[in-house]
Amino acid sequence: VNVSATAVYSKYSIEPGPSIDFGAMIKTTKKTQIVVLENRGMLSFEFRIHQAPEDASALESERYKKPCTTLPPLLELFLQDRLTVGMFTVSPCSGSVAAWDQQDITVDCLAGQEGTCEEQLYIDITGR
């Protein structure tokens, strides 16, 4: 009896790189950018996008505790799978990516109050 197995882990890429800059925007205007999450591995994986906690050491303790959306429960029914943080809305903020497939993630910026708005989000990928 021949028995074999191949141990693998999730391989992925995220384009563009680690930051998105919407540049200068006129108040109340909207810009959209796309982030591509590509599965370069042999197994599908799930992902969730979270707002990074202020204390970086709290990142693991906050994992999976926050729901994807920060909206009131009733609105959540109509706008599922969105994460709104400051002037930014990300969708989808969770999902599954099949082997050798990719997921487009939309990041919208609606310029609100004057000044610079900067938020940190992280993408949690299972089995990385």
Short mmCIF file of C-alpha atoms in Angstrom, two decimals:
data_model
loop_
_atom_site.label_atom_id
_atom_site.label_comp_id
_atom_site.label_asym_id
_atom_site.label_seq_id
_atom_site.Cartn_x
_atom_site.Cartn_y
_atom_site.Cartn_z
CA VAL A 1 0.00 0.00 0.00
CA ASN A 2 1.47 3.32 -1.08
CA VAL A 3 0.56 6.30 1.05
CA SER A 4 1.52 9.85 0.18
CA ALA A 5 0.62 13.38 1.07
CA THR A 6 1.79 16.87 0.25
CA ALA A 7 1.85 19.51 2.97
CA VAL A 8 1.04 22.97 1.68
CA TYR A 9 0.08 26.36 3.07
CA SER A 10 -1.83 29.32 1.70
CA LYS A 11 0.06 31.33 -0.87
CA TYR A 12 -1.37 34.68 -1.86
CA SER A 13 -0.57 38.13 -3.16
CA ILE A 14 -2.22 41.48 -2.55
CA GLU A 15 -2.04 44.18 -5.21
CA PRO A 16 -1.44 47.08 -4.90
CA GLY A 17 1.09 46.88 -2.10
CA PRO A 18 0.69 47.73 1.56
CA SER A 19 -0.92 51.16 1.18
CA ILE A 20 -3.56 52.90 -0.89
CA ASP A 21 -3.41 56.66 -1.37
CA PHE A 22 -6.50 58.36 -2.74
CA GLY A 23 -4.61 61.66 -2.95
CA ALA A 24 -6.28 65.05 -2.61
CA MET A 25 -10.05 64.99 -3.01
CA ILE A 26 -12.74 67.65 -3.11
CA LYS A 27 -15.06 67.48 -0.10
CA THR A 28 -18.13 65.22 -0.68
CA THR A 29 -16.59 63.51 -3.73
CA LYS A 30 -16.04 59.78 -4.00
CA LYS A 31 -13.12 57.77 -5.42
CA THR A 32 -12.81 54.02 -5.78
CA GLN A 33 -9.77 51.77 -5.92
CA ILE A 34 -9.58 48.02 -6.32
CA VAL A 35 -7.37 45.70 -4.28
CA VAL A 36 -6.82 42.27 -5.82
CA LEU A 37 -6.38 39.34 -3.44
CA GLU A 38 -4.94 36.46 -5.48
CA ASN A 39 -4.74 32.85 -4.36
CA ARG A 40 -1.47 31.39 -5.66
CA GLY A 41 -1.81 28.12 -3.79
CA MET A 42 -3.34 24.70 -4.25
CA LEU A 43 -6.05 25.12 -1.59
CA SER A 44 -8.88 27.60 -1.22
CA PHE A 45 -8.74 29.98 1.72
CA GLU A 46 -11.06 32.33 3.54
CA PHE A 47 -10.33 35.95 4.33
CA ARG A 48 -11.72 38.65 6.61
CA ILE A 49 -10.85 42.33 6.60
CA HIS A 50 -10.76 44.04 9.99
CA GLN A 51 -9.97 47.46 11.31
CA ALA A 52 -6.59 47.25 12.99
CA PRO A 53 -6.81 47.86 16.74
CA GLU A 54 -5.01 50.94 18.03
CA ASP A 55 -2.71 48.72 20.09
CA ALA A 56 -0.86 46.49 17.63
CA SER A 57 -0.29 43.85 20.34
CA ALA A 58 -4.08 43.55 20.64
CA LEU A 59 -4.33 42.41 17.02
CA GLU A 60 -4.53 38.71 17.85
CA SER A 61 -6.86 39.16 20.80
CA GLU A 62 -9.33 41.07 18.61
CA ARG A 63 -9.22 38.48 15.86
CA TYR A 64 -12.68 37.29 14.81
CA LYS A 65 -14.38 39.22 17.60
CA LYS A 66 -15.55 42.17 15.53
CA PRO A 67 -18.20 41.65 12.89
CA CYS A 68 -17.30 42.60 9.36
CA THR A 69 -19.66 45.52 9.34
CA THR A 70 -19.80 48.37 11.81
CA LEU A 71 -23.36 49.37 10.91
CA PRO A 72 -26.48 49.04 13.09
CA PRO A 73 -28.06 45.55 12.85
CA LEU A 74 -31.03 46.65 10.70
CA LEU A 75 -28.82 48.37 8.11
CA GLU A 76 -26.48 45.39 8.21
CA LEU A 77 -29.22 43.25 6.64
CA PHE A 78 -29.25 45.48 3.57
CA LEU A 79 -25.54 46.27 3.33
CA GLN A 80 -23.96 42.97 4.29
CA ASP A 81 -20.28 42.31 3.90
CA ARG A 82 -19.11 45.91 4.10
CA LEU A 83 -16.69 47.51 6.51
CA THR A 84 -16.90 51.27 6.97
CA VAL A 85 -14.07 52.96 8.81
CA GLY A 86 -13.83 56.74 8.75
CA MET A 87 -14.21 57.92 5.16
CA PHE A 88 -13.49 54.43 3.75
CA THR A 89 -15.81 51.56 2.86
CA VAL A 90 -14.41 48.14 1.94
CA SER A 91 -16.42 45.38 0.26
CA PRO A 92 -16.51 42.50 0.39
CA CYS A 93 -14.81 42.30 3.75
CA SER A 94 -14.97 38.52 3.95
CA GLY A 95 -15.15 35.60 1.59
CA SER A 96 -13.45 32.59 0.12
CA VAL A 97 -10.94 32.47 -2.73
CA ALA A 98 -10.58 29.21 -4.66
CA ALA A 99 -7.18 27.83 -5.66
CA TRP A 100 -5.60 29.85 -8.48
CA ASP A 101 -8.47 32.37 -8.37
CA GLN A 102 -8.67 35.97 -7.23
CA GLN A 103 -11.05 38.31 -5.42
CA ASP A 104 -11.46 41.99 -6.25
CA ILE A 105 -11.97 44.09 -3.12
CA THR A 106 -13.45 47.54 -3.61
CA VAL A 107 -12.24 50.41 -1.44
CA ASP A 108 -14.38 53.54 -1.65
CA CYS A 109 -13.37 56.88 -0.18
CA LEU A 110 -16.07 59.48 0.39
CA ALA A 111 -14.29 62.72 1.29
CA GLY A 112 -15.94 64.07 4.39
CA GLN A 113 -14.47 66.66 6.68
CA GLU A 114 -11.39 68.63 5.71
CA GLY A 115 -8.04 67.22 6.65
CA THR A 116 -6.22 63.94 6.29
CA CYS A 117 -7.98 60.68 7.07
CA GLU A 118 -5.81 57.63 7.56
CA GLU A 119 -7.01 54.23 8.72
CA GLN A 120 -5.31 50.88 9.09
CA LEU A 121 -7.01 47.68 8.02
CA TYR A 122 -5.68 44.16 7.89
CA ILE A 123 -6.59 41.13 5.83
CA ASP A 124 -6.70 37.93 7.84
CA ILE A 125 -6.17 34.84 5.65
CA THR A 126 -6.80 31.37 7.05
CA GLY A 127 -3.91 28.92 6.98
CA ARG A 128 -1.21 31.44 6.14
#
